[in-house]
Tab-separated table of C-alpha atoms in Angstrom:
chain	number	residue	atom	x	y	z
Z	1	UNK	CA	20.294	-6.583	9.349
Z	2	UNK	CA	20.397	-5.059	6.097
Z	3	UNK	CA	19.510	-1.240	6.605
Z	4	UNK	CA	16.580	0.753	5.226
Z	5	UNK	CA	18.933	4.079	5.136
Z	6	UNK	CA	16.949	6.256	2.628
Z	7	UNK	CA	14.357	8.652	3.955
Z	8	UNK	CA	11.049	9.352	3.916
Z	9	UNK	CA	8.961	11.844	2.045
Z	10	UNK	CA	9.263	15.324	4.596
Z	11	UNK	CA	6.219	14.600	6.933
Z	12	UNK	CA	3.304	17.674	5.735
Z	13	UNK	CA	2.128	20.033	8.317
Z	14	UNK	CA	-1.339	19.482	9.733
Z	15	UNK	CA	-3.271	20.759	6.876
Z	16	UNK	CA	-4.206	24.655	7.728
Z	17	UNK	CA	-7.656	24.065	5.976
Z	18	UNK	CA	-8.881	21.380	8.401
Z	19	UNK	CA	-8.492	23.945	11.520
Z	20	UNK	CA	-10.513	26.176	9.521
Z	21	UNK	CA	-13.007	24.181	8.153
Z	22	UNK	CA	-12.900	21.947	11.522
Z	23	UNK	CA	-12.853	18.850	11.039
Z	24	UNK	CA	-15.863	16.762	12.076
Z	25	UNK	CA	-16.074	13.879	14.211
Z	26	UNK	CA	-17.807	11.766	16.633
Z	27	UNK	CA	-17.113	8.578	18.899
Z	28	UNK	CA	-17.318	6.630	15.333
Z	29	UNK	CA	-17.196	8.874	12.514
Z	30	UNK	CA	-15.076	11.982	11.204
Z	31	UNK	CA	-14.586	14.051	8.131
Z	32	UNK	CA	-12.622	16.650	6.445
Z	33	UNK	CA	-14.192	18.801	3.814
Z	34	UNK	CA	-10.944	19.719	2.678
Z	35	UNK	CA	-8.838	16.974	1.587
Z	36	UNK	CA	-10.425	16.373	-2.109
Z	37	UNK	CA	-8.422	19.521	-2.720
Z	38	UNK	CA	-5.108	18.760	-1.566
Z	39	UNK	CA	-2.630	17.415	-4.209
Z	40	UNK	CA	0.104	15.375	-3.232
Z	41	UNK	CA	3.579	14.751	-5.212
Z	42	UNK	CA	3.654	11.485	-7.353
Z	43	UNK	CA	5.054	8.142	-6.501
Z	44	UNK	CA	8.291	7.945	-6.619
Z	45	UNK	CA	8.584	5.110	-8.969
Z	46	UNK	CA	6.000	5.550	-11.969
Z	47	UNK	CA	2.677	3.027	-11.560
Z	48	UNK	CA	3.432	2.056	-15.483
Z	49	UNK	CA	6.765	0.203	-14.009
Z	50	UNK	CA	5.416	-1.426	-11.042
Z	51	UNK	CA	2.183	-2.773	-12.887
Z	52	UNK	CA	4.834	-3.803	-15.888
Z	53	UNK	CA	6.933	-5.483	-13.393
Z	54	UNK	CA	3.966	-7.084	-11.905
Z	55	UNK	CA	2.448	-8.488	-15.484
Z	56	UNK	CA	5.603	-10.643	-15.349
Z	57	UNK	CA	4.808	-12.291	-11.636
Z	58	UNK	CA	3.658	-16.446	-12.934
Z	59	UNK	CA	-0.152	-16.116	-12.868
Z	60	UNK	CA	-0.875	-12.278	-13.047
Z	61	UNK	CA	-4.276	-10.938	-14.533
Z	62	UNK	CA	-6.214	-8.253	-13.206
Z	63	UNK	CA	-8.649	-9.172	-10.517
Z	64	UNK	CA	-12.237	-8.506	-11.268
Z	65	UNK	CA	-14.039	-5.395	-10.306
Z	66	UNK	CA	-17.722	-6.722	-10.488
Z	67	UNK	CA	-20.582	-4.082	-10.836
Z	68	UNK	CA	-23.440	-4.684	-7.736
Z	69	UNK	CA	-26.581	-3.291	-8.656
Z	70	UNK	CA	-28.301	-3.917	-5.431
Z	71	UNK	CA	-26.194	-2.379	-3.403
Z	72	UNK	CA	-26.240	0.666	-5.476
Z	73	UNK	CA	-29.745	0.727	-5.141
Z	74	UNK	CA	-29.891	-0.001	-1.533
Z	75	UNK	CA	-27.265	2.809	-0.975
Z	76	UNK	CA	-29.025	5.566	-2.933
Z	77	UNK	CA	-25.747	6.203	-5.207
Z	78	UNK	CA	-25.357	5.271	-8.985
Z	79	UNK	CA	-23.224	2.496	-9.544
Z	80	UNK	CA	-21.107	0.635	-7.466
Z	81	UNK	CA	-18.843	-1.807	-7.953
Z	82	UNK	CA	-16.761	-4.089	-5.934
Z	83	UNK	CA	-12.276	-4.833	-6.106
Z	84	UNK	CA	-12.418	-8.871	-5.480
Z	85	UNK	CA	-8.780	-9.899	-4.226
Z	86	UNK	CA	-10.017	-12.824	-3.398
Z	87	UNK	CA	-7.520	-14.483	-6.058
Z	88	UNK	CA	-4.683	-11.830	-6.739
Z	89	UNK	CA	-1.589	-14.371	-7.994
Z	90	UNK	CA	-2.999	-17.487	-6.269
Z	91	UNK	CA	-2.952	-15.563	-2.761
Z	92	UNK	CA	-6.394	-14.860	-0.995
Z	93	UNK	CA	-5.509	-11.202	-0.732
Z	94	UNK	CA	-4.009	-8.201	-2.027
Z	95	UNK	CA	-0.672	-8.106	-0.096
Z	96	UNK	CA	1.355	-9.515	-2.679
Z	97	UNK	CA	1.170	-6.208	-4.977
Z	98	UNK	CA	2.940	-4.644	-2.538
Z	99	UNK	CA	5.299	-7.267	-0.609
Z	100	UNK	CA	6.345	-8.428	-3.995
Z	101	UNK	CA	7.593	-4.679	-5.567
Z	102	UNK	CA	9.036	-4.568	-2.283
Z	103	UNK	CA	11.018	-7.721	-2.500
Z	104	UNK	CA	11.952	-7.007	-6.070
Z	105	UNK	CA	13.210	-3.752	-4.697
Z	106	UNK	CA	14.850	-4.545	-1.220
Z	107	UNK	CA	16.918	-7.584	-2.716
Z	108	UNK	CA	18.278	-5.627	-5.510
Z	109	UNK	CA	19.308	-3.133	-3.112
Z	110	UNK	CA	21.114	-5.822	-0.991
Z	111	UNK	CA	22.479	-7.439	-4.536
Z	112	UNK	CA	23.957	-3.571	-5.142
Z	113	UNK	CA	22.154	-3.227	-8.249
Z	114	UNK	CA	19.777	-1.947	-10.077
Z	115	UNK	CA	16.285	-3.739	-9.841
Z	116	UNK	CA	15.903	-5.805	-13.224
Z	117	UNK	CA	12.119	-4.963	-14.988
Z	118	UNK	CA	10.544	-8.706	-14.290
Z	119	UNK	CA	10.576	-11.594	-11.606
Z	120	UNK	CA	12.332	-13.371	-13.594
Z	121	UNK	CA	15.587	-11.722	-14.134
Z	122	UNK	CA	15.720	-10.939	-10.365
Z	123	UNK	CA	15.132	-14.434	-9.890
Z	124	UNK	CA	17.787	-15.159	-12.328
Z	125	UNK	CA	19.912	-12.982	-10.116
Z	126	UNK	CA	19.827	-15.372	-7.195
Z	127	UNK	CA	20.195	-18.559	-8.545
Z	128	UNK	CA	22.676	-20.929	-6.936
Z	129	UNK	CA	21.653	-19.713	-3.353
Z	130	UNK	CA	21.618	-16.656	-1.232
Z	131	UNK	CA	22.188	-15.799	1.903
Z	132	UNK	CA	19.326	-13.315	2.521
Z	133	UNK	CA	16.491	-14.107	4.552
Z	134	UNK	CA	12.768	-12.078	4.245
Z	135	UNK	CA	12.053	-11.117	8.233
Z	136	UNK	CA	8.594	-9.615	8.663
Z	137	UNK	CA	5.242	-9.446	11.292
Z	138	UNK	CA	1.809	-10.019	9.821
Z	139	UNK	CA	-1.606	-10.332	11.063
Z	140	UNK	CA	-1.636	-12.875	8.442
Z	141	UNK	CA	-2.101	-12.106	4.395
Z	142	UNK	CA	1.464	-9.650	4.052
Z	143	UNK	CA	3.282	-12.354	5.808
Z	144	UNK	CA	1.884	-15.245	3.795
Z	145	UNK	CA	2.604	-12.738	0.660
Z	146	UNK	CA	6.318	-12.512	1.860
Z	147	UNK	CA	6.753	-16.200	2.568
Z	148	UNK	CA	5.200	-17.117	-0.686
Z	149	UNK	CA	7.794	-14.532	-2.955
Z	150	UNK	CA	11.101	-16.317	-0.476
Z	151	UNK	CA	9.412	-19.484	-1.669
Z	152	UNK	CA	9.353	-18.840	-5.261
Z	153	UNK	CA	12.836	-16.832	-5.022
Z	154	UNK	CA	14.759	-19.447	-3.111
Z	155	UNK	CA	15.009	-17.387	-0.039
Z	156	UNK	CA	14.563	-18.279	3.604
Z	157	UNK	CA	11.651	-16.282	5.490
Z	158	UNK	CA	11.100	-15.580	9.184
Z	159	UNK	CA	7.336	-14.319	10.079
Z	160	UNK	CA	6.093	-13.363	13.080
Z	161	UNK	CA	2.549	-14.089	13.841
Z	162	UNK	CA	0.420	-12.234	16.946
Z	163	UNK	CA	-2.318	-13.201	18.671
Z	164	UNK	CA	-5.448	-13.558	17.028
Z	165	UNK	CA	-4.436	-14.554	13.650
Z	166	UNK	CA	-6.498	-17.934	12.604
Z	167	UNK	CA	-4.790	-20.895	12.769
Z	168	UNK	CA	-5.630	-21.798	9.065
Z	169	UNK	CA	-3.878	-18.817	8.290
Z	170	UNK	CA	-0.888	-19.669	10.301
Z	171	UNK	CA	-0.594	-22.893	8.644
Z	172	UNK	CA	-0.901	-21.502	4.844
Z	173	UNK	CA	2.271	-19.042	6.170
Z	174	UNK	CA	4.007	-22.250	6.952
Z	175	UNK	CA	3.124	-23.850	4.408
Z	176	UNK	CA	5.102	-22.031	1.718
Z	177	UNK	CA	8.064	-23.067	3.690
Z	178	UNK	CA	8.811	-20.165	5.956
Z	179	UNK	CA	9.419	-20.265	9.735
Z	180	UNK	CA	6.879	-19.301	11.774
Z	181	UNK	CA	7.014	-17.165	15.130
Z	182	UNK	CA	4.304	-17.117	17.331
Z	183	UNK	CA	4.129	-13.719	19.410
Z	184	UNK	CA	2.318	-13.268	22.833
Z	185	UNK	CA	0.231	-9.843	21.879
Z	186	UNK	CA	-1.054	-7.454	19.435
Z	187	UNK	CA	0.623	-6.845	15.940
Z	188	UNK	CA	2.827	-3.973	17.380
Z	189	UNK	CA	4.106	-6.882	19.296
Z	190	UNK	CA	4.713	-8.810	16.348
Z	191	UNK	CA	6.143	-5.851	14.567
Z	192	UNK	CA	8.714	-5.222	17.156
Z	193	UNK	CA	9.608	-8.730	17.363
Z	194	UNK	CA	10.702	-8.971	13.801
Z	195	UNK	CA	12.752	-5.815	14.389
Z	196	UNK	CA	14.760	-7.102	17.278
Z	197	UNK	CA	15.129	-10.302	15.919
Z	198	UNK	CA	16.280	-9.624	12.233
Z	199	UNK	CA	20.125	-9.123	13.358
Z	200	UNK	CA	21.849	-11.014	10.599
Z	201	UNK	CA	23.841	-9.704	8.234
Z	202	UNK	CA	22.082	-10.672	5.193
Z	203	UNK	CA	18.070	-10.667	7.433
Z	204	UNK	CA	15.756	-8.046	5.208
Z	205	UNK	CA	12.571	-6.671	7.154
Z	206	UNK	CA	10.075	-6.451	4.446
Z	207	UNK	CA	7.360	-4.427	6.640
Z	208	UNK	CA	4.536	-3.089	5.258
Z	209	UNK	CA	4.307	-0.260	8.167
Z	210	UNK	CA	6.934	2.481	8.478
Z	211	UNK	CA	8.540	3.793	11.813
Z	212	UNK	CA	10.970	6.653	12.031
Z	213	UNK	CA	14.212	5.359	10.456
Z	214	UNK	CA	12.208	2.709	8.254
Z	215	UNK	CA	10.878	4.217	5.621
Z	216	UNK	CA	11.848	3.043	2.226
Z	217	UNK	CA	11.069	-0.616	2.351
Z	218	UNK	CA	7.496	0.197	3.016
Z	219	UNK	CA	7.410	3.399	0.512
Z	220	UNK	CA	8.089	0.198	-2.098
Z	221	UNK	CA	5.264	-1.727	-0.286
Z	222	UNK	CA	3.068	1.692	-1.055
Z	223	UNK	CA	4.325	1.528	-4.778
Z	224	UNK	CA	3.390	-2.008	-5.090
Z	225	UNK	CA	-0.492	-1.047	-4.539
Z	226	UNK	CA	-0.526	1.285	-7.461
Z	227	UNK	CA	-1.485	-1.537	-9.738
Z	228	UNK	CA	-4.533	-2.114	-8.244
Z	229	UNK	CA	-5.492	1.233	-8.632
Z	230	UNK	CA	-4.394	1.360	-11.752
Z	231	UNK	CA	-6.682	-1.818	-12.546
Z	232	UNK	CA	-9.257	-0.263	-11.154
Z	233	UNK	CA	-9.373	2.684	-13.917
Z	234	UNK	CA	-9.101	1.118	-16.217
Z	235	UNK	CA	-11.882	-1.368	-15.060
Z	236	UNK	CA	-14.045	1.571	-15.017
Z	237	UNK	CA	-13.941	2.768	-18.314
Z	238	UNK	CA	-14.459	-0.180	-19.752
Z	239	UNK	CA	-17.857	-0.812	-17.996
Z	240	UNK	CA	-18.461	3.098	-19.709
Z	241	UNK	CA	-18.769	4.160	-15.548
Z	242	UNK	CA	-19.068	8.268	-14.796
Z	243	UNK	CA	-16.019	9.848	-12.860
Z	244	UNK	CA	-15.288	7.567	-9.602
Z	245	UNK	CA	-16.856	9.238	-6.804
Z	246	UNK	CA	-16.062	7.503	-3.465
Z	247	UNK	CA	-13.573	4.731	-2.862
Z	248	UNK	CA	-13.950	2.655	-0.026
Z	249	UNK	CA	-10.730	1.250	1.501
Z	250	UNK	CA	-10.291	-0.385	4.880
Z	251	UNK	CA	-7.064	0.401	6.800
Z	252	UNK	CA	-5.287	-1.854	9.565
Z	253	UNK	CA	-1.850	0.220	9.261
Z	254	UNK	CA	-2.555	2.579	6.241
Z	255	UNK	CA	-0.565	1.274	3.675
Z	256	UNK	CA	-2.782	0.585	0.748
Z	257	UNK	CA	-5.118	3.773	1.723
Z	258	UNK	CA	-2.030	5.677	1.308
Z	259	UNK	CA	-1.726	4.504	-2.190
Z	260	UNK	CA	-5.360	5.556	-2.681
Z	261	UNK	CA	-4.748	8.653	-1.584
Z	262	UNK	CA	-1.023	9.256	-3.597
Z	263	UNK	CA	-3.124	8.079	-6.744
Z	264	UNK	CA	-6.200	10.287	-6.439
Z	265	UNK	CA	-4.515	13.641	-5.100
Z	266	UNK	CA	-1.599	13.248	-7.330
Z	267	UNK	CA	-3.509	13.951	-10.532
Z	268	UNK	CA	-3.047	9.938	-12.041
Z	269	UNK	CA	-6.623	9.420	-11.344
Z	270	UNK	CA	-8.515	11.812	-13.056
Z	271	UNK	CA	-10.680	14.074	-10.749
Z	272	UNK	CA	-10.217	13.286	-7.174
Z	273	UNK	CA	-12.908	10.914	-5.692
Z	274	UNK	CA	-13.881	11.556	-1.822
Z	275	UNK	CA	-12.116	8.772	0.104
Z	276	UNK	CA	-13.749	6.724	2.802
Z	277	UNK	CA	-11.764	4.552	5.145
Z	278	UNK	CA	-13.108	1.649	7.816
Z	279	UNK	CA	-11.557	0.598	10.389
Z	280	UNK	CA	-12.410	-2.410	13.148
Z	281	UNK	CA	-14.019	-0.795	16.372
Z	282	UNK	CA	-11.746	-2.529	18.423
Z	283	UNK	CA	-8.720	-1.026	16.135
Z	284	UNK	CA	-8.962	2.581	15.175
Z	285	UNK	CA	-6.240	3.899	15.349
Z	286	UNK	CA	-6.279	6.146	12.109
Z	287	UNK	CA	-9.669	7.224	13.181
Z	288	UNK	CA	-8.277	8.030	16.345
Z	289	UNK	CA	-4.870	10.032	15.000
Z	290	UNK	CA	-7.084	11.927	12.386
Z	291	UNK	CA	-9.716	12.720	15.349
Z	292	UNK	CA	-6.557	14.422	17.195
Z	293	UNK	CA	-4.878	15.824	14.592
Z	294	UNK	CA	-1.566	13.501	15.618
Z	295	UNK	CA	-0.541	10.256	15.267
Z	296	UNK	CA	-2.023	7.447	18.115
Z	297	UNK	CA	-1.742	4.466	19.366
Z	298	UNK	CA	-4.839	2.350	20.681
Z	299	UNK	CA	-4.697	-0.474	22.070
Z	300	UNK	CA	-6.532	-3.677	19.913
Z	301	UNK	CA	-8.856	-5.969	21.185
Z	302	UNK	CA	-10.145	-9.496	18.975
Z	303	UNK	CA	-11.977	-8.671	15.735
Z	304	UNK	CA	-12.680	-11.091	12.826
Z	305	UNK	CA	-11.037	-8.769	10.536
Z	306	UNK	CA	-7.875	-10.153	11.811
Z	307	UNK	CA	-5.802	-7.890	9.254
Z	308	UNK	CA	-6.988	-4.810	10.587
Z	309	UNK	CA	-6.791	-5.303	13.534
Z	310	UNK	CA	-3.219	-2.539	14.204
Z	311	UNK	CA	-3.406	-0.048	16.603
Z	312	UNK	CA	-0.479	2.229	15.109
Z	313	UNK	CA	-0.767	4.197	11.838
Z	314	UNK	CA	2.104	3.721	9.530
Z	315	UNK	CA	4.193	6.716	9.920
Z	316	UNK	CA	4.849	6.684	6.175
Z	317	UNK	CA	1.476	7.176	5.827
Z	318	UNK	CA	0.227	9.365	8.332
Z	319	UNK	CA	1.031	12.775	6.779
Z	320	UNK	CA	-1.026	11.728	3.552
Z	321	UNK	CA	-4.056	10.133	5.435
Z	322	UNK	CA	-4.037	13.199	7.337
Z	323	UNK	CA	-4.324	15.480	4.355
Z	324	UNK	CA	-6.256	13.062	2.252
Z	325	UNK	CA	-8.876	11.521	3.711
Z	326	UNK	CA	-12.101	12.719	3.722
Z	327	UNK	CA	-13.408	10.404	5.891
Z	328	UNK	CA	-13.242	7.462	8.269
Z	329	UNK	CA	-15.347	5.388	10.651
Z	330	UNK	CA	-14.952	2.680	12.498
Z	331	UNK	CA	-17.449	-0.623	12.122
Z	332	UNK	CA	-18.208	-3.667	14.889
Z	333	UNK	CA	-18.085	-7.250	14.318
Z	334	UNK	CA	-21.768	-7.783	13.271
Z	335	UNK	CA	-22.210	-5.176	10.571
Z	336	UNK	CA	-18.872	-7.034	9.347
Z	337	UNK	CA	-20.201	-9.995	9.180
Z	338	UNK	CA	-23.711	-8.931	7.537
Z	339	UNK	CA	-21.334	-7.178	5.046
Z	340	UNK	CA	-19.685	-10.496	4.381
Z	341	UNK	CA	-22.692	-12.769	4.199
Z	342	UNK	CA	-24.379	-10.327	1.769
Z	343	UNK	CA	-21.130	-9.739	-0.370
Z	344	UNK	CA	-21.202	-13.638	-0.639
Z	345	UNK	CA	-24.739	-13.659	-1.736
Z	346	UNK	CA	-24.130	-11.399	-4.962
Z	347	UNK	CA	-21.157	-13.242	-5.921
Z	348	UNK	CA	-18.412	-11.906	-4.503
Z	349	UNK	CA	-16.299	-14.250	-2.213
Z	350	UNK	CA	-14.992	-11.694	0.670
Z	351	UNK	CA	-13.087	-12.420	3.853
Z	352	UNK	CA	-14.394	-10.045	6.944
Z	353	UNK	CA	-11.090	-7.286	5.839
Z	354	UNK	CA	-12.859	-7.077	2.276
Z	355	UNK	CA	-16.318	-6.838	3.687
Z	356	UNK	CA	-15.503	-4.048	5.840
Z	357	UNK	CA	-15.452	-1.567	3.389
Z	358	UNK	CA	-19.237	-2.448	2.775
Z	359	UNK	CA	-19.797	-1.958	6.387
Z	360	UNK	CA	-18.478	1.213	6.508
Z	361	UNK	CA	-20.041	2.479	3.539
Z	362	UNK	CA	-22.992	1.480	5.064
Z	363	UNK	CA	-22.573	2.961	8.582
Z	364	UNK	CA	-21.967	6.243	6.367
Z	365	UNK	CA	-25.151	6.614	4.387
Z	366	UNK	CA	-27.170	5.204	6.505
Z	367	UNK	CA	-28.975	5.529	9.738
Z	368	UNK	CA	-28.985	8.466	12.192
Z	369	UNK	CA	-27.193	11.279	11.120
Z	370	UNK	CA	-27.051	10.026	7.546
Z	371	UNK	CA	-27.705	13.033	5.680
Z	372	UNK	CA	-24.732	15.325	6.996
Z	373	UNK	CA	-22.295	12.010	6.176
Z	374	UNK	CA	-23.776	11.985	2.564
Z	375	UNK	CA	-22.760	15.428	2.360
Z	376	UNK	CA	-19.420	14.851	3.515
Z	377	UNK	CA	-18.649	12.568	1.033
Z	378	UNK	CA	-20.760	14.009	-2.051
Z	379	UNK	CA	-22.306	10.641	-2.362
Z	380	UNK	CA	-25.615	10.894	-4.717
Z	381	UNK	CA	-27.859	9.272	-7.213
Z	382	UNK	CA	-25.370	10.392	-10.208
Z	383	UNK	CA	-21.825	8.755	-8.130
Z	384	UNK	CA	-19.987	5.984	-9.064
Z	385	UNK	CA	-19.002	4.144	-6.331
Z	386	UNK	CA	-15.912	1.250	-5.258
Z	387	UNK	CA	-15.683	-1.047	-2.740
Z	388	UNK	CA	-11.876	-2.649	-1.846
Z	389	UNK	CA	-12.618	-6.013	-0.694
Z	390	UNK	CA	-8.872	-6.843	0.575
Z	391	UNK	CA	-9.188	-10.365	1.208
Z	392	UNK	CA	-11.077	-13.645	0.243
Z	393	UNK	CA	-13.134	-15.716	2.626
Z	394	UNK	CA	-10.617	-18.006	3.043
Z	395	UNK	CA	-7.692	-15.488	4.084
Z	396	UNK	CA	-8.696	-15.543	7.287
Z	397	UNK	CA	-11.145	-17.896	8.951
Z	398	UNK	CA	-13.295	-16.080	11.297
């Protein structure tokens, strides 16, 4: 297997503000006053480059951030507005941002040179064959991401698929011409599959989780997602909207909330928002790590948000959810599925992963104990609020 040798940021102490401050939580809910103050060093490769390489992907145009009045209204904030990557470069979801920067990345690494600015010189780069084959687990949008970049790169791909996923899904994996791997088990099943099983000389794991040792390959992943964010400003200030003042992201490893939280605390984002993120019921792990201060595993049980459902935190992430988020919850099945029926109703085509960030918003401001989670995110009249809505309907069926 080619190696992932370069390390990780240094993991950040537990923050010494949260034991002060105590953090608060319940079965479903927990927050951290704290973490809109904590700044966090820059990504390593800067967002202008990654989006730059990504304007030269075939297809690529910003994804629409579409202003929801009702919700707004029903919510009791200002304006809010929903990310649809329900079409992000012909994929139902927003995986390929960061599986294809990671790609780009990993094979020029394995070519032993420096990563070319567009698709098309790397692609240049391989033609007349290579050996290299793209080896990675997925609970179903990453890995169709992956197998869809081998595809257009003339590359072999090897994903391994858990329990769970949707057979539709499945099929659109195979159907960009990769090799399918059906795993008995959860995702950290699949995930440790793929890592016993990519022992070839020229087999790159393309993961979009980190474990000790594997690190940079998903750091690129993390890089990938800055374009969406950086979409998403600039989205913003076109529709003349005040200073963003909660984003709503669900997590399944913690990849893409990572990148929230590396854009907001870093300073490229203009006054840190409070971040929210949502997580299946059945599937909590962040929610459980951030509860005990340490990084958990849970065990996963069947959701319809299929992608989310990952019982282990990303251990690339952990030490910047930890610091950053201000708060999570988890969300069942049925307020999912509310979430996705009424998403679909004002226009915007979401899959039960995109939806959930509407659930969880929800579970937040409303209901019993409403009032001290309003406070905890500074959610009022005057905020401007976003929604990440990961995944079309059609990502994966539920």
């Amino acid at each position: 297997m080619h190696s992932d040798t370069s390390s990780r940021p240094a993991p950040h102490p537990a923050d010494p503000r949260a034991t002060r401050t105590g953090p608060r939580h319940d079965a479903a809910w927990y927050a951290h006053p704290a973490a809109r103050s904590w700044v966090c060093p820059p990504a390593a490769h800067p967002g202008p480059a990654v989006h730059g390489f990504h304007a030269s992907l075939p297809g690529y145009a910003p994804t629409p951030l579409t202003e929801v009045p009702a919700l707004a209204a029903e919510l009791g904030v200002g304006r809010l507005f929903v990310k649809d990557e329900s079409a992000r470069l012909g994929l139902p979801a927003f995986k390929v941002l960061g599986a294809s920067w990671a790609v780009h990345r990993a094979v020029s690494a394995y070519l032993g040179r420096p990563a070319p600015a567009t698709f098309d010189a790397l692609r240049a780069r391989l033609t007349g064959g290579s050996p290299v084959r793209l080896v990675t687990a997925t609970d179903g949008n990453h890995g169709r991401a992956v197998a869809y970049l081998a595809r257009l790169l003339g590359l072999a791909a090897r994903i391994f698929v858990p329990d769970g996923v949707h057979p539709t899904a499945v099929a659109a994996i195979a159907a960009e011409g990769a090799e399918v791997v059906r795993v008995p088990g959860g995702y950290d099943a699949a995930v440790l599959r793929a890592r016993e099983n990519a022992t070839g000389p020229a087999d790159i794991v393309v993961q979009d989780t980190a474990w000790p040792g594997y690190e940079r390959i998903p750091g690129w992943v993390v890089e990938g997602y800055a374009t969406l964010f950086a979409e998403v400003d600039e989205q913003l200030r076109a529709a003349s909207a005040g200073p963003l003042g909660v984003l709503a992201v669900p997590v399944g490893v913690g990849s893409l909330a990572q990148a929230a939280v590396v854009h907001h605390r870093s300073g490229a984002g203009g006054r840190a928002p409070a971040l929210l993120t949502v997580e299946p019921d059945t599937a909590a792990g962040l929610l459980e790590s951030l509860t005990a201060g340490a990084l958990r595993t849970v065990p996963t049980g069947t959701t319809i948000m299929a992608g989310l459902n990952c019982g282990t935190p990303s251990s690339l992430a952990w030490p910047y959810l930890l610091r950053g988020v201000d708060a999570a919850i988890a969300v069942d099945d049925a307020a999912t599925a509310r979430a996705v029926l009424d998403l679909g109703g004002l226009g915007v085509p979401a899959g039960p992963c995109g939806a959930a960030s509407l659930a969880g918003l929800r579970a937040a401001l409303t209901g019993d104990g409403a009032g001290a989670r309003r406070a905890a995110l500074a959610a009022d009249r005057d905020n401007t609020v976003v929604l990440l809505s990961t995944e079309g309907k059609d990502a994966n069926q539920h």
